[in-house]
PDB file of C-alpha atoms and ligand atoms in Angstrom:
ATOM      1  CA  UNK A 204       0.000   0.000   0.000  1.00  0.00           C
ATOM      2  CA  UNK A 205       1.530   3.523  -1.113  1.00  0.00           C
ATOM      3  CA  UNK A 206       0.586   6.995   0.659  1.00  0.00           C
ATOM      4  CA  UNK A 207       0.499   9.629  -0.963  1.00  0.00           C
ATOM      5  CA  UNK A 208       3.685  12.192   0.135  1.00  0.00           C
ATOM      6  CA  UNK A 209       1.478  14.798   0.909  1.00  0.00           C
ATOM      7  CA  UNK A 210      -0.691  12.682   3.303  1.00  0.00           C
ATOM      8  CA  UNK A 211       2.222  11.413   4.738  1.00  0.00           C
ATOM      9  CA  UNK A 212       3.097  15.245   5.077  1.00  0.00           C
ATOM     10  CA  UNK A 213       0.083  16.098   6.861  1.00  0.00           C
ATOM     11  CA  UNK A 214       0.310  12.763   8.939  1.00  0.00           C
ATOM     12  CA  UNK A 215       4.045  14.320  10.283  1.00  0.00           C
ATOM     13  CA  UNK A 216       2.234  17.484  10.621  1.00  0.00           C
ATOM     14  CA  UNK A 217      -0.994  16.205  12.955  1.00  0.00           C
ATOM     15  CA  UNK A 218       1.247  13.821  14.812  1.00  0.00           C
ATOM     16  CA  UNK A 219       3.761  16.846  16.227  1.00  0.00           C
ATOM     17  CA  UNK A 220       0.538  18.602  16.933  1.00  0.00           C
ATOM     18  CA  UNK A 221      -0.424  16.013  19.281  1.00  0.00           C
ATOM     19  CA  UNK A 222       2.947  15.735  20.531  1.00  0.00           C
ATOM     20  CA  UNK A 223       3.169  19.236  21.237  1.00  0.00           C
ATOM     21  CA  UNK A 224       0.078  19.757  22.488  1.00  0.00           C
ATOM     22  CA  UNK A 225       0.300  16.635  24.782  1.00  0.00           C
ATOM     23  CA  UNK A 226       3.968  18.322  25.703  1.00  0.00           C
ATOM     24  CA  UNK A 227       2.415  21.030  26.966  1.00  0.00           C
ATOM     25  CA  UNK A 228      -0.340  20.159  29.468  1.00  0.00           C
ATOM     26  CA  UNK A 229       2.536  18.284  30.890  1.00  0.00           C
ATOM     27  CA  UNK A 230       4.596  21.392  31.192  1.00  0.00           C
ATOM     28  CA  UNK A 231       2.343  23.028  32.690  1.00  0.00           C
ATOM     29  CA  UNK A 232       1.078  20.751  35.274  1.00  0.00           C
ATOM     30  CA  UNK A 233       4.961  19.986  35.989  1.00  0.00           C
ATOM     31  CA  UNK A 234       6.518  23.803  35.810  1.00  0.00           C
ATOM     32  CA  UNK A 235       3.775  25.901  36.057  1.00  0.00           C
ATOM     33  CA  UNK A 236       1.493  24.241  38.279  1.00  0.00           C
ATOM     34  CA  UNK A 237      -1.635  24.345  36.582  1.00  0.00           C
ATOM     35  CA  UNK A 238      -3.893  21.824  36.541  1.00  0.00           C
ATOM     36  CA  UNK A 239      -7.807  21.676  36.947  1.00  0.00           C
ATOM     37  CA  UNK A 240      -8.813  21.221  40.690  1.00  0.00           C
ATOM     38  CA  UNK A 241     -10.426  17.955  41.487  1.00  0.00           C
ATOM     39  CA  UNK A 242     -12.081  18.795  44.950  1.00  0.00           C
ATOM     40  CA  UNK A 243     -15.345  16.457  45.070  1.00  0.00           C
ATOM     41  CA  UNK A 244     -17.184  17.734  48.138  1.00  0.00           C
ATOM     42  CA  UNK A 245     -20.954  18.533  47.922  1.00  0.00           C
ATOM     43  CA  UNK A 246     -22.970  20.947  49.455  1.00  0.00           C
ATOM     44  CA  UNK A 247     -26.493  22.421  50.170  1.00  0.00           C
ATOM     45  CA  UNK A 248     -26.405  25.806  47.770  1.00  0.00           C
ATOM     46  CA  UNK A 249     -29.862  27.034  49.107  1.00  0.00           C
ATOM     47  CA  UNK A 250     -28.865  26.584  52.443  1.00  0.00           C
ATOM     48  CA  UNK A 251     -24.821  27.954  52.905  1.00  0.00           C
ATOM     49  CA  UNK A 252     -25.860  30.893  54.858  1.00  0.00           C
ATOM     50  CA  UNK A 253     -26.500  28.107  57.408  1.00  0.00           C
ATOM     51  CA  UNK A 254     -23.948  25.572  57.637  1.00  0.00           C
ATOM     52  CA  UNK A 255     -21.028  25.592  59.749  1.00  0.00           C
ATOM     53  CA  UNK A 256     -18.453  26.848  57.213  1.00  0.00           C
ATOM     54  CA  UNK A 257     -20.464  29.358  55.015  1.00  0.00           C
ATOM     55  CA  UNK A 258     -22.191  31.265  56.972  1.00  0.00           C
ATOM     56  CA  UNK A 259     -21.425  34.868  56.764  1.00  0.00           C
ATOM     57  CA  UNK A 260     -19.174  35.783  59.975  1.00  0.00           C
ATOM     58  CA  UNK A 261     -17.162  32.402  59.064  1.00  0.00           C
ATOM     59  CA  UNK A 262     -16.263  34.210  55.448  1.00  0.00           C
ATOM     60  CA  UNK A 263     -12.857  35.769  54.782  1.00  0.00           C
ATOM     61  CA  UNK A 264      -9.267  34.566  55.637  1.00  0.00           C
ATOM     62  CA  UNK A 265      -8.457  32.649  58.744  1.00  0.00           C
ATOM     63  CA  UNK A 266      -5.568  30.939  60.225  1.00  0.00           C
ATOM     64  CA  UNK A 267      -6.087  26.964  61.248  1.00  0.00           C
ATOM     65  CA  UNK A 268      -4.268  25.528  64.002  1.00  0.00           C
ATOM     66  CA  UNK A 269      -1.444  24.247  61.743  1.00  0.00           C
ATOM     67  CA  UNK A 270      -0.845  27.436  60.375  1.00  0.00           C
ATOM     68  CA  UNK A 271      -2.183  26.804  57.278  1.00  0.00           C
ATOM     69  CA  UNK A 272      -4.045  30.419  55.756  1.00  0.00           C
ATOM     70  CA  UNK A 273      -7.895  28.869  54.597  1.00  0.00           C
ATOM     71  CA  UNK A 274      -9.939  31.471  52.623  1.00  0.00           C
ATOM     72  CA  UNK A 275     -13.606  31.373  52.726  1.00  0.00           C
ATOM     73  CA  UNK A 276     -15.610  32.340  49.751  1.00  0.00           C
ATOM     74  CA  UNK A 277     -19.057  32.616  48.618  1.00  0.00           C
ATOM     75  CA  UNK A 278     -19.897  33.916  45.391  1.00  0.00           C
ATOM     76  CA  UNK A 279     -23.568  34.927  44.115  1.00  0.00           C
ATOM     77  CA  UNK A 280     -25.187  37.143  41.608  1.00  0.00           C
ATOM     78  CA  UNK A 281     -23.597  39.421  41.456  1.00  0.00           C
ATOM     79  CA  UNK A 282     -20.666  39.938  44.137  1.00  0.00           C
ATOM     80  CA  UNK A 283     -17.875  37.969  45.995  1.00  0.00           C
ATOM     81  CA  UNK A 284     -18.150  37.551  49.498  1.00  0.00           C
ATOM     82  CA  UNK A 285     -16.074  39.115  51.093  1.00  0.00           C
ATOM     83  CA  UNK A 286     -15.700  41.848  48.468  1.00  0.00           C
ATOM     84  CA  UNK A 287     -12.138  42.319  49.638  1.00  0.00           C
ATOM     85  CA  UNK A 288      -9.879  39.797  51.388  1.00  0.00           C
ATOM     86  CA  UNK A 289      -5.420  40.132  52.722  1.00  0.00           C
ATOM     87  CA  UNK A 290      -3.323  37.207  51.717  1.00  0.00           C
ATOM     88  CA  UNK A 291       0.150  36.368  52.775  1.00  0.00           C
ATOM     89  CA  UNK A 292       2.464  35.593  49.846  1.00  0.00           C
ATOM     90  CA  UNK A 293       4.886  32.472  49.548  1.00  0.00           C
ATOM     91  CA  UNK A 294       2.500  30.945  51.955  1.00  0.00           C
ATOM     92  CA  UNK A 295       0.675  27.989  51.429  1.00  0.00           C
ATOM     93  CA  UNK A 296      -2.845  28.667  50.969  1.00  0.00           C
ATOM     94  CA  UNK A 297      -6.253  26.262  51.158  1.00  0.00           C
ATOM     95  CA  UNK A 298      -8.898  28.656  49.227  1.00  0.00           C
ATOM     96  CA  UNK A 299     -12.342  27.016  49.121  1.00  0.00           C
ATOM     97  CA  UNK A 300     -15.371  29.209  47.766  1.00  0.00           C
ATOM     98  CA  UNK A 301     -19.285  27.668  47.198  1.00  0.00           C
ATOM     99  CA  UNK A 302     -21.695  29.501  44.849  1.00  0.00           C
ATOM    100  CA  UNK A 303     -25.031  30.390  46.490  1.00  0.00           C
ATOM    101  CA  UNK A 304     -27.051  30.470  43.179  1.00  0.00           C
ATOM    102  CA  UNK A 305     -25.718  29.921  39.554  1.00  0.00           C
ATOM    103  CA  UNK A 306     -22.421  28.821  37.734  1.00  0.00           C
ATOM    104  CA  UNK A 307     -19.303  30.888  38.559  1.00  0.00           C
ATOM    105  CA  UNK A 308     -15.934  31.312  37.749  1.00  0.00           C
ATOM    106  CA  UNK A 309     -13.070  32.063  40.536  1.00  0.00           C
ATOM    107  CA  UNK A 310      -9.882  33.619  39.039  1.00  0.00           C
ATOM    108  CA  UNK A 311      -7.361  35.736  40.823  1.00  0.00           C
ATOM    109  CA  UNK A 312      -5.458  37.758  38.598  1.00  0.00           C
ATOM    110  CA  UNK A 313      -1.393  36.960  38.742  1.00  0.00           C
ATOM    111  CA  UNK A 314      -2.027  33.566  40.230  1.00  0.00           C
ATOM    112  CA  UNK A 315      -2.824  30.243  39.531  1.00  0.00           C
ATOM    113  CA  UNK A 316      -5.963  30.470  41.135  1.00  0.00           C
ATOM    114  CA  UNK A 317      -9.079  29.669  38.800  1.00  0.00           C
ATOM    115  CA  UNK A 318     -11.585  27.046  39.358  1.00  0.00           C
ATOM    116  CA  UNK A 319     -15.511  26.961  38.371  1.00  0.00           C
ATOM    117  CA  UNK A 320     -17.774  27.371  41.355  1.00  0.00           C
ATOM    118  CA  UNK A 321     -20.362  25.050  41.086  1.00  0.00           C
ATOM    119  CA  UNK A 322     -23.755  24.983  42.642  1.00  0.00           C
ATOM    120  CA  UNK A 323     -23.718  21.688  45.093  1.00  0.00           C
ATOM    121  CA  UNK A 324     -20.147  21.851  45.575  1.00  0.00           C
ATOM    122  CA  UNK A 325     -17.348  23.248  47.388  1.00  0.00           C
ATOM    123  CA  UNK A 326     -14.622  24.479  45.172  1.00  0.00           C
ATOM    124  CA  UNK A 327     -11.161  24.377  46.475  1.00  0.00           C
ATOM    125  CA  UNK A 328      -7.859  25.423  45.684  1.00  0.00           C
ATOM    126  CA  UNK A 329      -4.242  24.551  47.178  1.00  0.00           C
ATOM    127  CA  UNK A 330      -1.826  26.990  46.341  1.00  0.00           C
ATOM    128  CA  UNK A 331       1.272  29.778  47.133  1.00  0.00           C
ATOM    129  CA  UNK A 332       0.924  32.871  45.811  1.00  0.00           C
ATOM    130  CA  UNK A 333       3.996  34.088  43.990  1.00  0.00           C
ATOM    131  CA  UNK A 334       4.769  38.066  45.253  1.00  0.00           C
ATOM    132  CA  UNK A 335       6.957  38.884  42.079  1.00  0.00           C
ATOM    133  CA  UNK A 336       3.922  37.653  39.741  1.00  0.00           C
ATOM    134  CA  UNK A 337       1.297  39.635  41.034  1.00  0.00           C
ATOM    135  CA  UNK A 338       3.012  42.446  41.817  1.00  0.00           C
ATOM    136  CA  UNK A 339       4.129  42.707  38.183  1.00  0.00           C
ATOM    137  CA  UNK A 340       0.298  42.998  37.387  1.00  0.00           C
ATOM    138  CA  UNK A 341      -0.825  44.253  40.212  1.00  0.00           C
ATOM    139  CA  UNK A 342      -1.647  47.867  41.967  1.00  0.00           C
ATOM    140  CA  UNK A 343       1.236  49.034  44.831  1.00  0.00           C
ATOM    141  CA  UNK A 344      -0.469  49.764  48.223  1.00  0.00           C
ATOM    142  CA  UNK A 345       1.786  52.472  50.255  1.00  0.00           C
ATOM    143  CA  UNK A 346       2.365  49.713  52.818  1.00  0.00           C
ATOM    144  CA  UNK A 347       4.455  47.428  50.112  1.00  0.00           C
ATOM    145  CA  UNK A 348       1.177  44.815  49.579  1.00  0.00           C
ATOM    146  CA  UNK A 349       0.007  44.470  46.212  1.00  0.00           C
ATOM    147  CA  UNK A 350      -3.796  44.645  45.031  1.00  0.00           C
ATOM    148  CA  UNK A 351      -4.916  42.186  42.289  1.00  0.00           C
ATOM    149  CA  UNK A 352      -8.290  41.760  41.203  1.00  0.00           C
ATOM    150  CA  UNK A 353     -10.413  38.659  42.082  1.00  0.00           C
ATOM    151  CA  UNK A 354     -13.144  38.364  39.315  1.00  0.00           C
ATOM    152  CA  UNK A 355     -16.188  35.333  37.846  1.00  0.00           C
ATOM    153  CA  UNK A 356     -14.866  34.386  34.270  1.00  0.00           C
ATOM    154  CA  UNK A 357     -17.796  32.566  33.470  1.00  0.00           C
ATOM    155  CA  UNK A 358     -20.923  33.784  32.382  1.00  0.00           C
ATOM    156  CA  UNK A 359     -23.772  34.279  35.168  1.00  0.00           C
ATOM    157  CA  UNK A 360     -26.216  36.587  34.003  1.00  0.00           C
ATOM    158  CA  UNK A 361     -26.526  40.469  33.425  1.00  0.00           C
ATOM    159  CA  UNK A 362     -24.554  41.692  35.736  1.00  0.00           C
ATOM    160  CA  UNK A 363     -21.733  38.892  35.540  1.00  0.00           C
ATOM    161  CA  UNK A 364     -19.536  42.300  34.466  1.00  0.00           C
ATOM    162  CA  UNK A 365     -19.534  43.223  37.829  1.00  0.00           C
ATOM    163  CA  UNK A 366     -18.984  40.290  39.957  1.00  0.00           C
ATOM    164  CA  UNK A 367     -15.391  41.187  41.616  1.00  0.00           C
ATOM    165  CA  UNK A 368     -13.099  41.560  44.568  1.00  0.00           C
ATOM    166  CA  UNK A 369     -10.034  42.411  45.152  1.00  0.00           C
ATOM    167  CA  UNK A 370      -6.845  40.294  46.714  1.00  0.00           C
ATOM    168  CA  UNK A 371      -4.180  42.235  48.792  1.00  0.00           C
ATOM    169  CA  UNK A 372      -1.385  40.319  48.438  1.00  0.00           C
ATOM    170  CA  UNK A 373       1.296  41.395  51.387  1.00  0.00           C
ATOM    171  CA  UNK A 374       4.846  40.290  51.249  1.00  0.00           C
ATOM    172  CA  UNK A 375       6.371  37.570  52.784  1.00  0.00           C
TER     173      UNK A 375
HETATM  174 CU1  CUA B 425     -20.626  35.155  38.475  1.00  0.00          CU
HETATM  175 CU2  CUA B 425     -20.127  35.608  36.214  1.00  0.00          CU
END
């Protein structure tokens, strides 16, 4: 059986694509350190503003007896709650957020932070935030912290445009 030498051309062609393309979701898992999140942890959506962890004075940053930094978020249409939250950089951080009504997206600009929040389930995220990448994006406070934007990348409803926060980021 002969092939053509322009199929075989395009078989070169589509095989390096896969190759490179394969290449580089290993890359970035390996150097860059993203990778989806794969929390599986269900919850009551109607009912967070009741449960131990959601409810509104347990929102926000707080420090667990290990010393681990664990961020509380809800998000609904059309805010963040808390609007605006203080994270330590080069620390290791547990972030876990629940949505209170519809799909949303969770991305914090200048990290690797960026999960869907889906209704029924708690969304979490393991990371460090890296001080020299956000503060090459982000705004300078006086006090040497840096403020990066916290915003839903996926589509909610009409005022999805508005659904933000902001991150200060404080140095190690
Ligand atoms: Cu929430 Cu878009």
């Amino acid at each position: 059986m002969s092939i053509h030498p322009l199929e075989r051309r395009w078989f070169v062609v589509a095989t390096l694509l896969v190759v490179v393309m394969g290449g580089l979701i290993v890359y970035n898992a390996a150097a860059m350190k993203i990778h989806p999140p794969s929390n599986v942890e269900t919850i009551d959506s109607t009912r967070l503003h009741l449960t131990e962890e959601f409810a509104e004075d347990k929102l926000g940053v707080a420090r667990r007896a290990d010393g681990a930094v664990v961020v509380r978020l809800v998000m609904a249409r059309y805010m963040v709650h808390p609007q605006e939250i203080t994270l330590p950089a080069e620390t290791p951080i547990v972030l876990r957020a629940a949505s209170a009504d519809v799909l949303h997206g969770l991305h914090v600009a200048g990290t690797n932070i960026g999960t869907q929040v889906v209704p029924g389930y708690v969304s979490e995220v393991r990371t460090t935030i890296r001080f020299d990448a956000v503060s090459r994006i982000g705004v300078a406070n006086p006090d040497g912290s840096v403020t990066v934007p916290l915003f839903c990348n996926e589509y909610c409803g009409l005022g999805h445009q508005s659904m933000w926060g902001r991150v200060r980021v404080t140095r190690p």
